[in-house]
Short mmCIF file of C-alpha atoms in Angstrom, two decimals:
data_model
loop_
_atom_site.label_atom_id
_atom_site.label_comp_id
_atom_site.label_asym_id
_atom_site.label_seq_id
_atom_site.Cartn_x
_atom_site.Cartn_y
_atom_site.Cartn_z
CA MET N 1 -23.87 -64.74 -97.63
CA GLN N 2 -27.29 -65.85 -97.62
CA PHE N 3 -26.73 -68.41 -94.81
CA ALA N 4 -25.06 -65.21 -93.12
CA VAL N 5 -28.33 -63.20 -93.69
CA GLU N 6 -30.67 -65.86 -92.39
CA HIS N 7 -28.40 -65.85 -89.14
CA ILE N 8 -28.71 -62.69 -88.91
CA THR N 9 -32.85 -62.60 -89.04
CA SER N 10 -32.78 -65.99 -86.91
CA LEU N 11 -30.89 -63.49 -84.16
CA PHE N 12 -33.34 -60.21 -84.80
CA GLU N 13 -36.48 -62.63 -84.63
CA ASN N 14 -35.56 -65.04 -81.74
CA ALA N 15 -33.35 -62.72 -79.73
CA THR N 16 -34.92 -62.20 -75.76
CA GLU N 17 -33.81 -58.85 -75.76
CA GLY N 18 -36.27 -55.97 -77.69
CA PHE N 19 -34.62 -54.77 -80.81
CA ILE N 20 -36.00 -51.39 -81.95
CA VAL N 21 -34.65 -49.65 -85.07
CA SER N 22 -35.41 -45.88 -85.74
CA ASP N 23 -34.29 -43.31 -88.22
CA ARG N 24 -33.31 -39.95 -87.60
CA THR N 25 -37.15 -38.40 -86.90
CA GLY N 26 -37.29 -41.30 -84.41
CA THR N 27 -39.68 -43.07 -86.55
CA ILE N 28 -39.85 -47.19 -85.90
CA PHE N 29 -38.30 -48.75 -88.87
CA LEU N 30 -37.80 -52.29 -87.74
CA VAL N 31 -38.92 -54.04 -84.55
CA ASN N 32 -38.23 -57.64 -83.56
CA PRO N 33 -40.67 -60.04 -81.79
CA SER N 34 -39.28 -59.79 -78.28
CA ALA N 35 -40.23 -56.15 -78.35
CA CYS N 36 -43.46 -56.27 -79.98
CA ARG N 37 -44.46 -58.80 -76.97
CA MET N 38 -42.61 -57.11 -74.23
CA PHE N 39 -44.73 -53.15 -75.26
CA GLY N 40 -47.89 -55.80 -75.83
CA TYR N 41 -48.34 -54.40 -79.81
CA ASN N 42 -48.04 -56.36 -83.10
CA GLN N 43 -45.69 -55.73 -85.39
CA VAL N 44 -48.08 -53.41 -87.57
CA ASP N 45 -48.69 -51.09 -84.79
CA LEU N 46 -45.04 -49.84 -84.23
CA MET N 47 -44.48 -49.78 -87.92
CA GLY N 48 -43.82 -46.04 -88.42
CA GLN N 49 -44.53 -45.00 -85.37
CA LYS N 50 -42.41 -42.21 -83.15
CA ILE N 51 -39.92 -43.83 -80.77
CA GLU N 52 -42.02 -41.95 -77.86
CA ILE N 53 -44.95 -44.45 -78.35
CA LEU N 54 -43.29 -46.40 -76.04
CA ILE N 55 -41.97 -43.94 -73.31
CA PRO N 56 -44.21 -42.70 -70.60
CA ALA N 57 -46.65 -39.23 -71.58
CA GLN N 58 -44.25 -37.26 -68.54
CA TYR N 59 -41.25 -37.78 -70.32
CA ARG N 60 -41.69 -37.79 -74.21
CA LYS N 61 -41.36 -34.44 -74.79
CA ARG N 62 -37.87 -34.00 -73.07
CA HIS N 63 -36.93 -37.46 -74.88
CA VAL N 64 -37.67 -35.73 -78.47
CA LYS N 65 -34.63 -32.94 -76.96
CA LEU N 66 -32.59 -36.19 -75.98
CA ARG N 67 -33.12 -37.62 -79.32
CA ASP N 68 -32.06 -35.00 -81.25
CA ASP N 69 -29.29 -34.42 -79.67
CA PHE N 70 -28.14 -37.66 -79.67
CA TYR N 71 -28.05 -37.34 -83.51
CA GLU N 72 -25.99 -34.33 -83.25
CA ASP N 73 -22.81 -36.17 -81.56
CA PRO N 74 -24.03 -39.95 -82.11
CA LYS N 75 -22.19 -42.44 -80.15
CA ASN N 76 -23.05 -45.97 -78.53
CA ARG N 77 -24.17 -45.76 -75.13
CA VAL N 78 -25.40 -47.55 -72.29
CA MET N 79 -28.39 -45.65 -71.15
CA GLY N 80 -30.00 -44.89 -68.11
CA HIS N 81 -27.03 -45.22 -65.91
CA GLY N 82 -27.50 -44.69 -62.49
CA ARG N 83 -30.61 -43.89 -63.39
CA ASP N 84 -34.17 -45.34 -63.67
CA LEU N 85 -36.20 -45.85 -66.89
CA HIS N 86 -39.57 -46.96 -67.81
CA GLY N 87 -41.42 -48.27 -70.96
CA VAL N 88 -45.14 -48.00 -71.24
CA ARG N 89 -46.89 -50.96 -72.85
CA LYS N 90 -50.28 -50.48 -75.34
CA ASN N 91 -52.54 -50.81 -72.39
CA GLY N 92 -50.55 -48.13 -70.58
CA ASP N 93 -49.16 -50.09 -67.82
CA THR N 94 -45.29 -48.73 -67.41
CA PHE N 95 -42.61 -51.33 -66.46
CA PRO N 96 -38.41 -50.89 -65.39
CA VAL N 97 -36.69 -50.83 -68.38
CA GLU N 98 -32.89 -51.18 -69.56
CA VAL N 99 -31.73 -49.65 -72.86
CA SER N 100 -28.48 -49.36 -74.60
CA LEU N 101 -27.93 -47.59 -78.09
CA SER N 102 -26.18 -48.49 -81.11
CA THR N 103 -26.08 -46.34 -84.56
CA TYR N 104 -24.71 -46.98 -88.29
CA LEU N 105 -25.12 -45.29 -91.60
CA HIS N 106 -27.07 -46.91 -94.49
CA SER N 107 -27.07 -45.26 -98.03
CA GLY N 108 -26.31 -42.22 -96.21
CA GLU N 109 -28.73 -42.00 -93.45
CA ARG N 110 -28.37 -42.68 -89.78
CA TYR N 111 -30.10 -45.48 -88.28
CA VAL N 112 -30.54 -46.33 -84.38
CA ILE N 113 -30.52 -49.47 -82.77
CA ALA N 114 -32.49 -49.64 -79.13
CA PHE N 115 -31.81 -53.07 -77.19
CA VAL N 116 -34.18 -52.95 -74.74
CA ILE N 117 -34.41 -55.45 -71.63
CA ASP N 118 -37.32 -55.57 -69.64
CA ILE N 119 -35.78 -55.49 -65.86
CA THR N 120 -39.05 -56.09 -64.37
CA GLY N 121 -38.06 -59.07 -62.30
CA ARG N 122 -34.83 -57.66 -61.14
CA LYS N 123 -36.56 -55.08 -59.67
CA GLU N 124 -38.57 -56.87 -57.80
CA ILE N 125 -35.93 -58.97 -56.57
CA GLU N 126 -33.74 -55.27 -55.73
CA ASN N 127 -37.05 -54.33 -53.73
CA ASN N 128 -37.52 -57.56 -51.82
CA VAL N 129 -33.62 -57.39 -50.76
CA LEU N 130 -34.61 -53.87 -49.62
CA ARG N 131 -37.52 -54.97 -48.33
CA GLN N 132 -35.88 -57.49 -46.46
CA GLN N 133 -32.87 -55.31 -45.61
CA GLU N 134 -35.33 -52.96 -44.00
CA GLU N 135 -37.38 -55.70 -41.87
CA LEU N 136 -33.82 -57.07 -40.65
CA GLU N 137 -33.06 -53.43 -39.43
CA ARG N 138 -36.44 -53.03 -38.01
CA VAL N 139 -35.53 -56.20 -36.23
CA THR N 140 -32.40 -55.22 -34.95
CA ASN N 141 -33.88 -51.60 -33.70
CA GLU N 142 -36.50 -53.88 -31.79
CA MET N 143 -33.62 -56.05 -30.29
CA ARG N 144 -31.22 -53.06 -29.13
CA LYS N 145 -34.42 -51.53 -28.19
CA LEU N 146 -34.79 -55.08 -25.70
CA ASN N 147 -31.08 -55.21 -24.83
CA THR N 148 -31.58 -51.17 -23.43
CA GLU N 149 -34.95 -51.79 -21.68
CA LEU N 150 -32.75 -55.16 -20.36
CA GLU N 151 -29.78 -52.94 -18.94
CA ALA N 152 -32.10 -50.61 -17.86
CA LYS N 153 -33.99 -53.10 -15.56
CA VAL N 154 -30.81 -55.21 -14.30
CA GLU N 155 -29.21 -51.66 -13.77
CA GLU N 156 -32.58 -50.79 -11.23
CA ARG N 157 -32.13 -53.95 -9.90
CA THR N 158 -28.44 -53.34 -9.00
CA VAL N 159 -29.50 -50.09 -7.85
CA ILE N 160 -31.91 -51.56 -5.29
CA LEU N 161 -29.56 -53.98 -4.30
CA LYS N 162 -26.82 -51.44 -3.71
CA GLU N 163 -29.24 -49.36 -1.61
CA ALA N 164 -30.05 -51.84 0.76
CA LEU N 165 -26.88 -52.99 1.25
CA GLN N 166 -25.80 -49.55 2.22
CA ARG N 167 -28.90 -48.82 4.71
CA LEU N 168 -27.58 -52.00 6.07
CA GLU N 169 -24.12 -50.64 6.55
CA GLN N 170 -25.73 -46.83 7.78
CA SER N 171 -24.93 -47.03 11.09
CA GLN N 172 -21.91 -48.39 11.07
CA GLN N 173 -20.95 -44.91 8.53
CA GLU N 174 -22.43 -42.68 10.76
CA LEU N 175 -20.26 -43.19 13.08
CA SER N 176 -16.78 -43.79 11.27
CA GLU N 177 -18.37 -40.06 9.23
CA ALA N 178 -18.67 -38.67 13.07
CA LEU N 179 -14.75 -39.74 13.50
CA ASP N 180 -13.71 -38.41 10.38
CA LYS N 181 -15.23 -34.98 10.82
CA GLU N 182 -13.31 -34.82 14.15
CA ARG N 183 -10.21 -35.80 12.71
CA GLU N 184 -10.55 -33.51 9.82
CA LEU N 185 -11.18 -30.66 12.17
CA ASN N 186 -8.23 -31.08 14.21
CA GLU N 187 -6.11 -31.92 10.70
CA ILE N 188 -7.47 -28.77 9.62
CA LYS N 189 -6.59 -26.26 13.00
CA SER N 190 -3.46 -28.38 12.61
CA ARG N 191 -2.75 -27.26 8.88
CA PHE N 192 -3.81 -23.59 9.57
CA VAL N 193 -1.14 -23.29 12.38
CA SER N 194 1.40 -25.00 10.52
CA MET N 195 0.90 -22.55 7.43
CA ALA N 196 1.10 -19.56 9.93
CA SER N 197 3.99 -20.91 10.97
CA HIS N 198 5.75 -21.50 7.66
CA GLU N 199 4.78 -18.43 6.26
CA PHE N 200 5.57 -15.53 9.15
CA ARG N 201 8.81 -17.61 10.53
CA THR N 202 11.02 -15.61 7.90
CA PRO N 203 9.56 -11.82 9.41
CA LEU N 204 9.53 -13.31 12.72
CA SER N 205 13.37 -14.43 12.68
CA THR N 206 14.35 -10.63 11.10
CA VAL N 207 12.51 -9.34 14.07
CA LEU N 208 14.46 -11.32 16.83
CA SER N 209 17.63 -11.17 14.77
CA SER N 210 17.82 -7.23 14.75
CA ALA N 211 15.93 -6.94 18.40
CA SER N 212 18.97 -9.04 19.54
CA LEU N 213 21.72 -6.83 17.96
CA ILE N 214 19.71 -3.55 18.93
CA ASN N 215 21.12 -4.79 22.32
CA LYS N 216 24.52 -5.12 21.56
CA TYR N 217 24.53 -1.28 20.28
CA THR N 218 25.06 0.20 23.48
CA ASN N 219 27.34 3.55 22.29
CA SER N 220 26.00 6.32 20.42
CA VAL N 221 27.94 6.05 18.23
CA ASP N 222 25.97 2.84 17.55
CA GLN N 223 22.82 4.64 16.94
CA PRO N 224 22.62 4.14 12.88
CA LYS N 225 23.64 0.84 13.55
CA ARG N 226 20.24 0.93 16.00
CA GLU N 227 18.29 2.92 13.30
CA ARG N 228 19.05 0.46 10.75
CA HIS N 229 17.56 -2.52 12.88
CA ILE N 230 15.11 -0.56 13.87
CA GLU N 231 13.82 0.16 10.60
CA LYS N 232 13.92 -3.59 9.76
CA ILE N 233 11.74 -4.78 12.64
CA LYS N 234 9.16 -1.64 11.28
CA ALA N 235 9.58 -3.75 8.13
CA SER N 236 8.93 -6.93 9.01
CA VAL N 237 6.49 -5.89 10.92
CA LYS N 238 4.31 -4.82 8.53
CA GLN N 239 5.27 -7.30 6.18
CA LEU N 240 3.88 -9.89 9.08
CA ASN N 241 0.22 -7.28 8.89
CA ASP N 242 0.25 -7.77 4.63
CA LEU N 243 1.25 -11.93 5.20
CA LEU N 244 -2.15 -11.71 7.79
CA GLU N 245 -4.29 -10.28 5.46
CA ASP N 246 -3.09 -12.19 2.20
CA PHE N 247 -3.71 -15.22 3.89
CA LEU N 248 -7.21 -13.70 5.53
CA SER N 249 -8.25 -13.43 1.92
CA LEU N 250 -6.82 -16.57 0.40
CA GLY N 251 -11.19 -17.26 0.71
CA LYS N 252 -11.58 -14.48 -2.12
CA LEU N 253 -8.48 -15.64 -4.32
CA ASP N 254 -11.23 -18.03 -6.03
CA GLU N 255 -13.96 -15.12 -6.47
CA GLY N 256 -11.75 -13.01 -8.16
CA LYS N 257 -11.89 -10.21 -5.31
CA VAL N 258 -8.14 -10.03 -4.68
CA VAL N 259 -6.06 -8.10 -6.90
CA ALA N 260 -2.20 -6.98 -7.09
CA GLY N 261 -0.90 -3.92 -6.86
CA LEU N 262 1.08 -2.15 -9.42
CA ASN N 263 4.26 -0.21 -8.54
CA GLU N 264 7.67 0.52 -9.70
CA PHE N 265 10.56 -1.31 -8.00
CA ASN N 266 14.24 -2.15 -8.15
CA LEU N 267 14.05 -5.90 -8.66
CA PRO N 268 17.96 -6.57 -8.18
CA GLU N 269 17.73 -4.88 -4.69
CA LEU N 270 14.62 -6.17 -3.99
CA ILE N 271 15.85 -10.18 -4.12
CA GLN N 272 19.23 -8.77 -2.94
CA ASP N 273 17.48 -7.60 0.72
CA THR N 274 15.18 -10.63 0.74
CA VAL N 275 18.70 -12.64 0.65
CA ASP N 276 20.09 -11.48 2.90
CA GLU N 277 17.46 -11.74 5.30
CA MET N 278 16.83 -15.57 4.38
CA GLN N 279 20.88 -15.88 4.82
CA GLY N 280 20.36 -15.45 8.55
CA LEU N 281 17.92 -18.48 8.13
CA ALA N 282 19.79 -20.82 6.50
CA LYS N 283 21.85 -23.84 8.15
CA GLU N 284 25.46 -24.65 8.95
CA LYS N 285 27.11 -23.51 5.90
CA GLN N 286 24.34 -23.41 3.66
CA GLN N 287 25.30 -20.00 1.16
CA ILE N 288 22.39 -18.51 -0.97
CA ARG N 289 23.99 -16.85 -4.34
CA TYR N 290 22.64 -14.27 -6.33
CA ASP N 291 23.10 -13.12 -9.87
CA HIS N 292 21.56 -10.69 -11.96
CA GLY N 293 21.62 -9.35 -15.81
CA GLY N 294 19.65 -6.86 -17.52
CA GLU N 295 17.72 -3.85 -16.27
CA GLY N 296 16.93 -3.65 -12.54
CA MET N 297 13.53 -1.11 -12.97
CA ILE N 298 10.04 -3.38 -13.10
CA GLU N 299 6.26 -2.36 -12.91
CA SER N 300 4.81 -5.03 -10.62
CA ASP N 301 3.65 -6.38 -7.15
CA LYS N 302 6.54 -6.05 -5.04
CA LYS N 303 4.74 -7.16 -1.81
CA LEU N 304 3.29 -10.27 -3.71
CA VAL N 305 7.27 -10.67 -5.58
CA ARG N 306 8.77 -10.74 -2.34
CA ASN N 307 6.46 -13.51 -0.55
CA VAL N 308 7.04 -15.65 -3.62
CA LEU N 309 10.61 -15.53 -2.88
CA ILE N 310 10.38 -16.11 0.72
CA ASN N 311 8.35 -19.04 -0.07
CA LEU N 312 10.74 -20.06 -2.35
CA LEU N 313 14.18 -19.53 -0.43
CA SER N 314 12.25 -20.86 2.71
CA ASN N 315 11.56 -24.51 0.93
CA ALA N 316 15.09 -24.43 -0.76
CA VAL N 317 16.84 -23.95 2.87
CA LYS N 318 14.54 -26.47 4.34
CA PHE N 319 14.78 -29.05 1.87
CA SER N 320 18.59 -28.59 0.91
CA PRO N 321 21.40 -29.86 3.52
CA GLU N 322 23.91 -28.42 5.28
CA GLY N 323 26.67 -26.88 3.82
CA ALA N 324 24.22 -26.65 0.40
CA CYS N 325 24.63 -23.64 -1.93
CA ILE N 326 21.25 -21.99 -3.15
CA HIS N 327 21.26 -20.51 -6.41
CA VAL N 328 19.25 -17.38 -7.24
CA LYS N 329 18.96 -15.54 -10.60
CA SER N 330 17.14 -13.18 -12.07
CA SER N 331 16.96 -11.67 -15.29
CA VAL N 332 14.56 -8.47 -17.32
CA ALA N 333 14.13 -8.67 -21.42
CA ASN N 334 11.41 -8.37 -23.14
CA GLU N 335 9.50 -6.46 -20.82
CA MET N 336 9.35 -9.87 -18.74
CA ALA N 337 11.29 -10.81 -15.58
CA THR N 338 12.35 -14.07 -14.72
CA ILE N 339 13.49 -15.77 -11.34
CA VAL N 340 15.15 -19.07 -10.91
CA VAL N 341 15.76 -20.33 -7.41
CA LYS N 342 17.87 -23.72 -7.48
CA ASP N 343 18.52 -26.05 -4.76
CA GLU N 344 20.93 -28.96 -3.77
CA GLY N 345 17.87 -30.75 -1.95
CA ILE N 346 15.90 -34.15 -1.50
CA GLY N 347 14.42 -33.54 -5.06
CA ILE N 348 10.93 -34.57 -5.97
CA SER N 349 9.83 -37.53 -7.06
CA ALA N 350 7.99 -37.73 -11.08
CA ASP N 351 5.19 -38.70 -9.51
CA ASP N 352 4.53 -36.02 -7.33
CA GLN N 353 5.61 -33.18 -9.09
CA GLU N 354 2.37 -32.88 -10.73
CA HIS N 355 0.36 -32.72 -7.82
CA LEU N 356 2.62 -29.98 -6.30
CA PHE N 357 1.05 -26.63 -6.92
CA SER N 358 -2.43 -28.36 -5.27
CA SER N 359 -3.51 -27.14 -1.62
CA PHE N 360 -2.21 -29.32 1.52
CA PHE N 361 -0.31 -31.29 -0.69
CA ARG N 362 3.25 -33.19 0.10
CA GLY N 363 6.00 -35.20 -1.85
CA ARG N 364 6.11 -38.15 -0.44
CA ASN N 365 9.64 -38.02 0.78
CA ALA N 366 8.90 -34.82 2.78
CA LEU N 367 6.36 -35.66 4.86
CA ASN N 368 8.64 -35.91 7.91
CA ILE N 369 9.99 -32.28 7.19
CA GLN N 370 7.59 -29.44 8.84
CA GLY N 371 5.38 -28.05 6.56
CA THR N 372 1.47 -27.96 5.41
CA GLY N 373 1.86 -28.18 1.28
CA LEU N 374 -0.03 -25.06 1.15
CA GLY N 375 3.29 -22.64 0.09
CA LEU N 376 3.68 -23.67 -3.54
CA HIS N 377 -0.02 -23.55 -4.03
CA ILE N 378 0.24 -20.26 -2.39
CA VAL N 379 3.14 -19.07 -4.93
CA LYS N 380 0.99 -20.13 -7.66
CA ARG N 381 -1.74 -18.57 -6.85
CA TYR N 382 0.49 -14.95 -6.37
CA ILE N 383 1.86 -15.82 -9.65
CA ASP N 384 -1.47 -16.17 -11.62
CA LEU N 385 -2.23 -12.64 -9.95
CA LEU N 386 0.71 -11.16 -11.30
CA GLY N 387 0.12 -12.59 -14.44
CA GLY N 388 3.28 -14.40 -15.04
CA ASN N 389 3.87 -18.71 -15.21
CA VAL N 390 5.85 -21.21 -12.77
CA GLU N 391 7.53 -24.27 -14.34
CA LEU N 392 9.26 -26.66 -11.63
CA HIS N 393 12.03 -29.38 -12.51
CA SER N 394 13.07 -31.72 -9.90
CA GLU N 395 15.46 -35.03 -9.55
CA LEU N 396 15.38 -37.27 -6.53
CA GLY N 397 18.42 -36.65 -4.32
CA LYS N 398 19.66 -33.95 -6.94
CA GLY N 399 17.53 -30.70 -6.16
CA THR N 400 15.16 -28.68 -7.32
CA THR N 401 14.75 -25.76 -9.83
CA ILE N 402 11.71 -22.84 -9.96
CA ARG N 403 11.70 -21.05 -12.47
CA PHE N 404 9.11 -17.92 -12.68
CA THR N 405 8.06 -15.15 -15.13
CA ILE N 406 6.37 -12.24 -14.90
CA PRO N 407 5.27 -9.19 -17.02
CA ILE N 408 7.13 -5.82 -15.89
CA LYS N 409 3.87 -3.55 -17.22
CA PRO N 410 0.37 -3.39 -16.46
CA VAL N 411 -1.21 -6.87 -18.07
CA GLU N 412 -4.67 -6.51 -20.51
CA ASN N 413 -6.33 -9.66 -18.69
CA GLY N 414 -7.29 -7.68 -15.08
CA LYS N 415 -4.82 -9.38 -12.90
CA ILE N 416 -2.54 -6.39 -12.56
CA ASN N 417 -4.74 -3.27 -11.71
CA THR N 418 -3.18 0.35 -10.49
CA SER N 419 -5.62 0.71 -7.49
CA HIS N 420 -4.41 -0.78 -4.70
#
């Protein structure tokens, strides 16, 4: 037993950590030499003092409350985890410490042992590391700045070099640009003429067909037939005028100045009339078949719908071989009208499909076929005005299907307008 006491005493006296024992009132009951050296006191000076004498003045009042709370729920614990703790020496100097607490009962009294370590050296190392990191970050930022400046200088020199090369090539470019402008003007002129031919061909053909048939009806009994064809001619002439107005208005589409008119009409009758007219332009043994489902009356812009149909059917006829069948289907449901035009033509490659609704774009397999590449662009613009949408599915050598839907009542986005 004596041997154990001697060992414990030796441990207490020679430990490098500071040992401070206090009672419930915070009075220092026992202190080892390491703690005395750490705080600059003699053992006699600390005995009987409150533990707060070793805590900086600004924290003492709060520590009394913490000490009282600890005695209410005494547990061994590591103090200051995640926080910076400081002690104060006899001369008033403060220094960083690390503290852990243990508690025990003796003769019915509760005592607390504080194990204190001076971590000044550790803090200095940590601060040095932080300073080195800051210095490294500063140097890194300076290097980045220098690198950025170097890149800017390289870019500046590159620009100067490019300008020098451009000046050397300027004379050739001016000549080339002049030739390109002349070709561009000729191409625009050619495209406009082709576009007009593409869009006006159907009504003009109707006029010529009806005019030729009128000459065959020479008897008085044929007067109703003559009148019917005269009405077709009038309607076609009016359509030509309307189409011309639409083309002249294309420039205003981008400015939002062109709006669609709203009127009530019978959709299947409109499509059937259009199919009948386009059948006269079909190639040998080509057939245009039409089928409708659902209600017939809708509210939309009859003229724009007709122009879309003419465009799509013209393309179907043009790009389908002789003897092919062109299918037209329409339906009305859920306040939407859906029209599908399906042909058995040359089809469109997947790469070309994403550009088809752009102006003046033509598929690579259609370059030798008459057209400007403006038809589907106009179709898309018309359908946008109607508040609808259009989808295209195609496969090379198997044909193309175009499906568009339009609302059959006024839409709220301002594209459909009741004024004309």
